[in-house]
Amino acid sequence: MYYAKTEATMNLDDLKAYKLVRKENLSDIRSTGYLLRHIKTGARIMVIENDDDNKVFNIAFRTPPKNSTGVAHILEHSVLCGSRDFPLKDPFVELVKGSLNTFLNAMTYPDKTCYPVASCNDQDFQNLMHVYLDAVFYPNIYKKEEIFRQEGWSYHLEKPEGPLTYNGVVYNEMKGAFSSPDDVLERDIMNSLFPDITYGCESGGDPDNIPELSYEEFLEFHRTYYHPSNSYIYLYGNMDMAAKLDFIDRNYLSGFDSLYVDSEIREQQPFDKMHDLVMEYPVAESESEENNSYLAYSVVTGTAMDTLKCTAFDILDYALLSTPGAPLKKALLDAGIGSDVYGSYEDGIRQTYFDVVAKGADPGRKEEFVSIIRKVLTDTVENGIDPKALEAGINYMEFRYREADFSSYPKGLIYGLDILDNWLYDDEHPFAQVQLIPVFDKLKELKNQGYFEDLIQRYLLDNPHGSVLTLNPSRGLTARKAKALEDKLDAYLSSLSEEEKTELVKKTANLEQYQETPEDPEAAKCIPMLKREDIRKEITPFTNEALDIDGSLFLYHEVPTNGIGYLDLMFDLKDLADEKIPYLGLLKSVLGYVDTAHYTYGELTNEINAQTGGIMCGVEVFDHADSVDAFRAFFSVRGKAMYPKTDVLFKMIREIINTSSLKDTKRLHEIIAQVKSRAQSSLVSAGHSTAVLRAASYTSPMAAFQDKMAGIAYYQFIEKLDKEFEERKDDLVKELSHLMQEILRPEYLCVSYTGERDSLMDVQKQVKALKQTLHKEEVSVQHQNMTCVKENEGFTTSGQVQYVAQTGNFRKKGYEYTGALNILKVALSYDYLWTNIRVKGGAYGCMSGFKRSGESFFVSYRDPHLRRTLDVFKGIPEYVRSFKADEREMTKYIIGTISGKDVPRTPKMQGAISRSAWFCGITEEMAQKERDEILKASETDIQELAPLIEAILDNDAVCVVGSEPAIEKEKELFDTVLPLISC
């Protein structure tokens, strides 16, 4: 936590190049805000000054695309590939290696492109800001066409006779994005609502359209929009703001004149009637087309500039649709319209919209889908919204806003991105997104005055500016499109003269030569970096205080939390039988979402959210630092609340774990269908994590446990359970009921609590009372050791890209863990794997990881290749053996490594990190030893890791999630090839 300034210290008299437009006290976030204009160029500047040492800079541009070639997205990648002051091929990568940044990335949105950085170190922050400003205003894209061809798209032809293909990082990234039906739906909804303006285009790029983009059009987009007159510059935190603004003016803004840039985001003319569209998405041959459509009802709800209305719609989303038991969700599920019902309120663009989605639906019931929605909304207007649901929605949103816990993301970063939701379109209310407490107060007044009902009537019922979209599955769509593309490229190749073919081969070779040419070590010195002395030598201490509550471990973490207590009730699963693990995965999705003794499941959620920060169940797994196979697993019930509401938090937890009813089998089936639906999406969208976990499960008991509880094995269990539900429902109720009696017992309870000392006694008293209510009756348990079966697998999807994973355990081959592995991870991620898999291979990402237990992995993300990637993995030992890094380069890697460890921690994070260390058996001495090994590492220390990497690869544990044709082509690599989703 930090305590922000109440008065500004920025000296406005020093800012001769800027004009002060506005100054405001931002009491919600304990800051002072300034809005300025750069006098010469008209660049918009926002400064938010406070005592937060996690400083943030962002420069954003309005970048409205006119087509779906992805020019804005390709440009976002490309400007970071060298610039005037930093003439390297990839200064971004060089910067990451040697920076203590807490955030470093760039993002393309439907109408804007953002380049944010953050760091707690002032010199590092200055360096990051310098590199990013140089990148956006003076990129090397005008000198090196290879940048466009590498990051965007290019023809790839190795020999005149072919084959001819497309390659490019953004091209392959978007092939992966267009493989996800949820992503396809989201794009189709937006395009359907705004067909005549920029939101009718795909800013990320449609793979079918990306190759239509010419190099000159790409450059023209930069000339047009990447100008100070079209920029939004944001500074946040504790720093010399005047000095930073002076640097920005002297080195960048003053070099430009004012320019009229027509980047206004225009509004779509309202429709006279709802549009009705039918689209399609690809499914694998193994997937059913029956009852596998998406139905979406979407309406435009005004503009993002009305903060009161936008916040109200967020609350309506909660009350009508998103919370369990919400009327729209319940009515559609009760009618059997879809296996999963969800929706969203989209307010990150100029014109906002609200949508309701039924997934796993019969397209023939579209009219019924629309009729039910309109009937529920009409009844809601006539009878009023459940007051408890509105109260819960407002409290839920306000609690999250006040807590401002964005995990590892700097809060200044999130504030800045949120601010653009208003500032990009409205210079009159630029700070609206960080002035929401009065808005919540106003909504509390309006909730009983018909305000929310009027919004429903006006925007969701009487508003013709909307669409009803049916997205149908199409077997073979991916294969047909792939064949059409292959034929198109073959025809194009055949149309070329021999000279033109030779020229394409030459351009392909030239691009590869450009990619393979190492950076000039002297040129690399232009990238500013810190020294080893700038790095803190000591670890951040753990906050573990082991107490005892009637024989139960009570692990206390004393951290300033601004009045919020974070509770984790953990039930040890040491005696859980192997066959119970999938039911454990289901139980965490059931508890809190079924009726209890005193509440329906809808009332339960509203009661919890009206008075606390939420309660959720989960499973936590910890490997042990001193063992290769040992691990501990806990069923956890997590909750958070303001200190005065601690008794309510415990009351609701007792209600859930002691009185949940499992007898409503209809509700159980709804939960199973939802779990199945969302697992289908997550397994594919996070295919790299899916593949790594599955590959690790071949030899790791802990990974095998996690796979059965949350991975592919769990999905297979859920898929079968859903299909056979009617025959198995009675047994399922018995299994879950017995499981609750088996694990929710006082002898298994451990507690982890994060909060200030004056809240501790009350929590301890509540834990004692809770223990008395837990299951005490005897139950039979049959503990079994986890069994692992090695079987390299390929899981086919309808996607167009692969996620290629290889895993192993070096400690099982006799090697010890060392802090130098952390450095190797950085070197691989931004050197060997980056160059060979991303730059040359065109994959969107590549990762590696090494755990204290010895478990390790290498994986690619949205990768057009398969066998080639495995061959790249095979080359890692030789890369490590011949690793070269002078003192400067080694220091860079060390700083980049420490950056990943020294992320500023929220109170919740500090408690969670300390808890993990405790249960993993990691002491402060062990953590300090690892840090010392990182800080003292040399080139030789990295080279000596080569045998360790060979030991990992010798395990030959491979799992690939990817396209049917790619996996079938390389099926000899696998023991088993299966569809990831079979129904």
GROMACS .gro file of C-alpha atoms in nm, residues 198-421:
model
  224
  198THR     CA    1  -1.436   0.128  -3.784
  199TYR     CA    2  -1.586  -0.132  -3.546
  200GLY     CA    3  -1.708  -0.321  -3.851
  201CYS     CA    4  -1.343  -0.400  -3.928
  202GLU     CA    5  -1.110  -0.643  -3.753
  203SER     CA    6  -0.829  -0.428  -3.611
  204GLY     CA    7  -0.624  -0.736  -3.525
  205GLY     CA    8  -0.648  -0.858  -3.883
  206ASP     CA    9  -0.850  -1.129  -4.052
  207PRO     CA   10  -0.608  -1.396  -4.187
  208ASP     CA   11  -0.806  -1.391  -4.512
  209ASN     CA   12  -0.741  -1.017  -4.547
  210ILE     CA   13  -0.396  -0.968  -4.394
  211PRO     CA   14  -0.216  -1.063  -4.720
  212GLU     CA   15  -0.404  -0.781  -4.895
  213LEU     CA   16  -0.202  -0.523  -4.700
  214SER     CA   17   0.078  -0.362  -4.898
  215TYR     CA   18   0.399  -0.228  -4.754
  216GLU     CA   19   0.312   0.125  -4.869
  217GLU     CA   20  -0.034   0.113  -4.705
  218PHE     CA   21   0.138  -0.004  -4.387
  219LEU     CA   22   0.376   0.294  -4.395
  220GLU     CA   23   0.096   0.537  -4.478
  221PHE     CA   24  -0.098   0.425  -4.171
  222HIS     CA   25   0.201   0.516  -3.955
  223ARG     CA   26   0.247   0.853  -4.128
  224THR     CA   27  -0.119   0.932  -4.071
  225TYR     CA   28  -0.181   0.831  -3.713
  226TYR     CA   29   0.153   0.812  -3.530
  227HIS     CA   30   0.188   1.185  -3.484
  228PRO     CA   31   0.195   1.386  -3.159
  229SER     CA   32  -0.121   1.570  -3.265
  230ASN     CA   33  -0.304   1.235  -3.247
  231SER     CA   34  -0.138   1.114  -2.927
  232TYR     CA   35  -0.254   1.062  -2.569
  233ILE     CA   36   0.041   1.063  -2.326
  234TYR     CA   37  -0.004   0.942  -1.969
  235LEU     CA   38   0.229   0.966  -1.667
  236TYR     CA   39   0.142   0.817  -1.329
  237GLY     CA   40   0.317   0.781  -0.994
  238ASN     CA   41   0.587   0.933  -0.781
  239MET     CA   42   0.849   1.106  -0.999
  240ASP     CA   43   0.970   1.445  -1.114
  241MET     CA   44   0.686   1.503  -1.357
  242ALA     CA   45   0.823   1.835  -1.484
  243ALA     CA   46   1.153   1.669  -1.576
  244LYS     CA   47   0.977   1.386  -1.758
  245LEU     CA   48   0.757   1.626  -1.952
  246ASP     CA   49   1.059   1.839  -2.039
  247PHE     CA   50   1.237   1.528  -2.173
  248ILE     CA   51   0.934   1.433  -2.384
  249ASP     CA   52   0.912   1.783  -2.530
  250ARG     CA   53   1.283   1.839  -2.600
  251ASN     CA   54   1.353   1.497  -2.749
  252TYR     CA   55   1.029   1.424  -2.931
  253LEU     CA   56   0.729   1.655  -2.937
  254SER     CA   57   0.921   1.972  -3.025
  255GLY     CA   58   1.047   1.805  -3.343
  256PHE     CA   59   0.696   1.804  -3.491
  257ASP     CA   60   0.450   2.070  -3.601
  258SER     CA   61   0.079   2.064  -3.540
  259LEU     CA   62  -0.106   1.841  -3.785
  260TYR     CA   63  -0.474   1.784  -3.845
  261VAL     CA   64  -0.530   1.410  -3.805
  262ASP     CA   65  -0.875   1.284  -3.892
  263SER     CA   66  -0.889   0.999  -3.641
  264GLU     CA   67  -1.230   1.075  -3.497
  265ILE     CA   68  -1.421   0.761  -3.405
  266ARG     CA   69  -1.751   0.816  -3.577
  267GLU     CA   70  -2.077   0.670  -3.455
  268GLN     CA   71  -2.287   0.413  -3.635
  269GLN     CA   72  -2.620   0.544  -3.752
  270PRO     CA   73  -2.896   0.368  -3.553
  271PHE     CA   74  -3.077   0.083  -3.721
  272ASP     CA   75  -3.444   0.102  -3.813
  273LYS     CA   76  -3.485  -0.260  -3.706
  274MET     CA   77  -3.280  -0.536  -3.549
  275HIS     CA   78  -3.044  -0.707  -3.794
  276ASP     CA   79  -3.072  -1.084  -3.826
  277LEU     CA   80  -2.751  -1.261  -3.931
  278VAL     CA   81  -2.633  -1.617  -3.972
  279MET     CA   82  -2.259  -1.693  -3.965
  280GLU     CA   83  -2.048  -2.005  -3.922
  281TYR     CA   84  -1.745  -2.120  -3.728
  282PRO     CA   85  -1.521  -2.426  -3.770
  283VAL     CA   86  -1.547  -2.743  -3.563
  284ALA     CA   87  -1.338  -3.056  -3.580
  285GLU     CA   88  -1.467  -3.366  -3.759
  286SER     CA   89  -1.515  -3.529  -3.418
  287GLU     CA   90  -1.746  -3.254  -3.291
  288SER     CA   91  -2.121  -3.263  -3.327
  289GLU     CA   92  -2.300  -2.994  -3.524
  290GLU     CA   93  -2.626  -3.067  -3.344
  291ASN     CA   94  -2.711  -2.826  -3.062
  292ASN     CA   95  -2.372  -2.664  -3.104
  293SER     CA   96  -2.469  -2.318  -3.226
  294TYR     CA   97  -2.435  -1.980  -3.057
  295LEU     CA   98  -2.734  -1.746  -3.034
  296ALA     CA   99  -2.660  -1.383  -2.949
  297TYR     CA  100  -2.901  -1.096  -2.877
  298SER     CA  101  -2.707  -0.767  -2.880
  299VAL     CA  102  -2.809  -0.402  -2.852
  300VAL     CA  103  -2.619  -0.074  -2.865
  301THR     CA  104  -2.658   0.117  -2.538
  302GLY     CA  105  -2.533   0.467  -2.607
  303THR     CA  106  -2.179   0.597  -2.567
  304ALA     CA  107  -1.892   0.538  -2.329
  305MET     CA  108  -1.890   0.902  -2.222
  306ASP     CA  109  -2.192   0.861  -1.990
  307THR     CA  110  -2.014   0.715  -1.686
  308LEU     CA  111  -2.328   0.687  -1.472
  309LYS     CA  112  -2.510   0.489  -1.738
  310CYS     CA  113  -2.205   0.270  -1.817
  311THR     CA  114  -2.162   0.180  -1.452
  312ALA     CA  115  -2.534   0.111  -1.425
  313PHE     CA  116  -2.514  -0.130  -1.719
  314ASP     CA  117  -2.226  -0.313  -1.552
  315ILE     CA  118  -2.458  -0.362  -1.256
  316LEU     CA  119  -2.746  -0.465  -1.483
  317ASP     CA  120  -2.517  -0.724  -1.640
  318TYR     CA  121  -2.461  -0.862  -1.290
  319ALA     CA  122  -2.827  -0.849  -1.183
  320LEU     CA  123  -2.989  -0.973  -1.505
  321LEU     CA  124  -2.739  -1.213  -1.650
  322SER     CA  125  -2.399  -1.287  -1.501
  323THR     CA  126  -2.472  -1.389  -1.146
  324PRO     CA  127  -2.601  -1.744  -1.078
  325GLY     CA  128  -2.980  -1.741  -1.069
  326ALA     CA  129  -3.003  -1.412  -1.259
  327PRO     CA  130  -3.343  -1.397  -1.434
  328LEU     CA  131  -3.221  -1.394  -1.795
  329LYS     CA  132  -2.975  -1.675  -1.737
  330LYS     CA  133  -3.225  -1.883  -1.539
  331ALA     CA  134  -3.511  -1.842  -1.786
  332LEU     CA  135  -3.299  -1.946  -2.083
  333LEU     CA  136  -3.147  -2.242  -1.899
  334ASP     CA  137  -3.488  -2.353  -1.768
  335ALA     CA  138  -3.615  -2.351  -2.126
  336GLY     CA  139  -3.316  -2.552  -2.243
  337ILE     CA  140  -3.194  -2.276  -2.474
  338GLY     CA  141  -2.824  -2.358  -2.471
  339SER     CA  142  -2.599  -2.553  -2.242
  340ASP     CA  143  -2.440  -2.230  -2.117
  341VAL     CA  144  -2.579  -1.878  -2.097
  342TYR     CA  145  -2.366  -1.571  -2.047
  343GLY     CA  146  -2.312  -1.224  -2.182
  344SER     CA  147  -2.130  -0.900  -2.127
  345TYR     CA  148  -2.145  -0.525  -2.130
  346GLU     CA  149  -1.880  -0.383  -2.363
  347ASP     CA  150  -1.778  -0.026  -2.277
  348GLY     CA  151  -1.420  -0.015  -2.407
  349ILE     CA  152  -1.529   0.147  -2.736
  350ARG     CA  153  -1.712   0.469  -2.823
  351GLN     CA  154  -2.054   0.307  -2.863
  352THR     CA  155  -2.127   0.055  -2.590
  353TYR     CA  156  -2.334  -0.258  -2.622
  354PHE     CA  157  -2.500  -0.529  -2.414
  355ASP     CA  158  -2.530  -0.888  -2.530
  356VAL     CA  159  -2.690  -1.213  -2.417
  357VAL     CA  160  -2.540  -1.538  -2.549
  358ALA     CA  161  -2.668  -1.896  -2.544
  359LYS     CA  162  -2.396  -2.147  -2.626
  360GLY     CA  163  -2.465  -2.505  -2.732
  361ALA     CA  164  -2.803  -2.406  -2.874
  362ASP     CA  165  -3.038  -2.529  -3.144
  363PRO     CA  166  -3.051  -2.263  -3.418
  364GLY     CA  167  -3.413  -2.358  -3.481
  365ARG     CA  168  -3.504  -2.208  -3.144
  366LYS     CA  169  -3.376  -1.860  -3.228
  367GLU     CA  170  -3.723  -1.702  -3.215
  368GLU     CA  171  -3.788  -1.864  -2.877
  369PHE     CA  172  -3.449  -1.736  -2.754
  370VAL     CA  173  -3.544  -1.380  -2.847
  371SER     CA  174  -3.898  -1.417  -2.710
  372ILE     CA  175  -3.775  -1.537  -2.369
  373ILE     CA  176  -3.527  -1.251  -2.342
  374ARG     CA  177  -3.790  -0.991  -2.423
  375LYS     CA  178  -4.046  -1.147  -2.190
  376VAL     CA  179  -3.803  -1.155  -1.896
  377LEU     CA  180  -3.698  -0.796  -1.961
  378THR     CA  181  -4.061  -0.682  -1.991
  379ASP     CA  182  -4.157  -0.859  -1.668
  380THR     CA  183  -3.854  -0.707  -1.497
  381VAL     CA  184  -3.957  -0.355  -1.600
  382GLU     CA  185  -4.316  -0.412  -1.484
  383ASN     CA  186  -4.231  -0.582  -1.154
  384GLY     CA  187  -3.897  -0.419  -1.075
  385ILE     CA  188  -3.548  -0.565  -1.041
  386ASP     CA  189  -3.474  -0.769  -0.730
  387PRO     CA  190  -3.348  -0.499  -0.485
  388LYS     CA  191  -3.101  -0.747  -0.333
  389ALA     CA  192  -2.951  -0.814  -0.676
  390LEU     CA  193  -2.900  -0.442  -0.736
  391GLU     CA  194  -2.753  -0.394  -0.389
  392ALA     CA  195  -2.519  -0.688  -0.446
  393GLY     CA  196  -2.418  -0.566  -0.791
  394ILE     CA  197  -2.337  -0.216  -0.668
  395ASN     CA  198  -2.143  -0.345  -0.367
  396TYR     CA  199  -1.954  -0.597  -0.580
  397MET     CA  200  -1.843  -0.331  -0.829
  398GLU     CA  201  -1.759  -0.077  -0.559
  399PHE     CA  202  -1.563  -0.330  -0.352
  400ARG     CA  203  -1.347  -0.419  -0.653
  401TYR     CA  204  -1.297  -0.053  -0.740
  402ARG     CA  205  -1.190   0.042  -0.387
  403GLU     CA  206  -0.973  -0.267  -0.346
  404ALA     CA  207  -0.788  -0.190  -0.673
  405ASP     CA  208  -0.616  -0.529  -0.665
  406PHE     CA  209  -0.499  -0.605  -1.018
  407SER     CA  210  -0.264  -0.886  -0.914
  408SER     CA  211   0.078  -0.836  -1.075
  409TYR     CA  212  -0.041  -0.555  -1.304
  410PRO     CA  213   0.049  -0.204  -1.180
  411LYS     CA  214  -0.262  -0.020  -1.066
  412GLY     CA  215  -0.145   0.288  -1.255
  413LEU     CA  216  -0.144   0.083  -1.573
  414ILE     CA  217  -0.503  -0.034  -1.527
  415TYR     CA  218  -0.616   0.317  -1.431
  416GLY     CA  219  -0.452   0.453  -1.747
  417LEU     CA  220  -0.614   0.199  -1.977
  418ASP     CA  221  -0.952   0.252  -1.812
  419ILE     CA  222  -0.915   0.628  -1.844
  420LEU     CA  223  -0.880   0.596  -2.222
  421ASP     CA  224  -1.234   0.453  -2.231
   0.00000   0.00000   0.00000
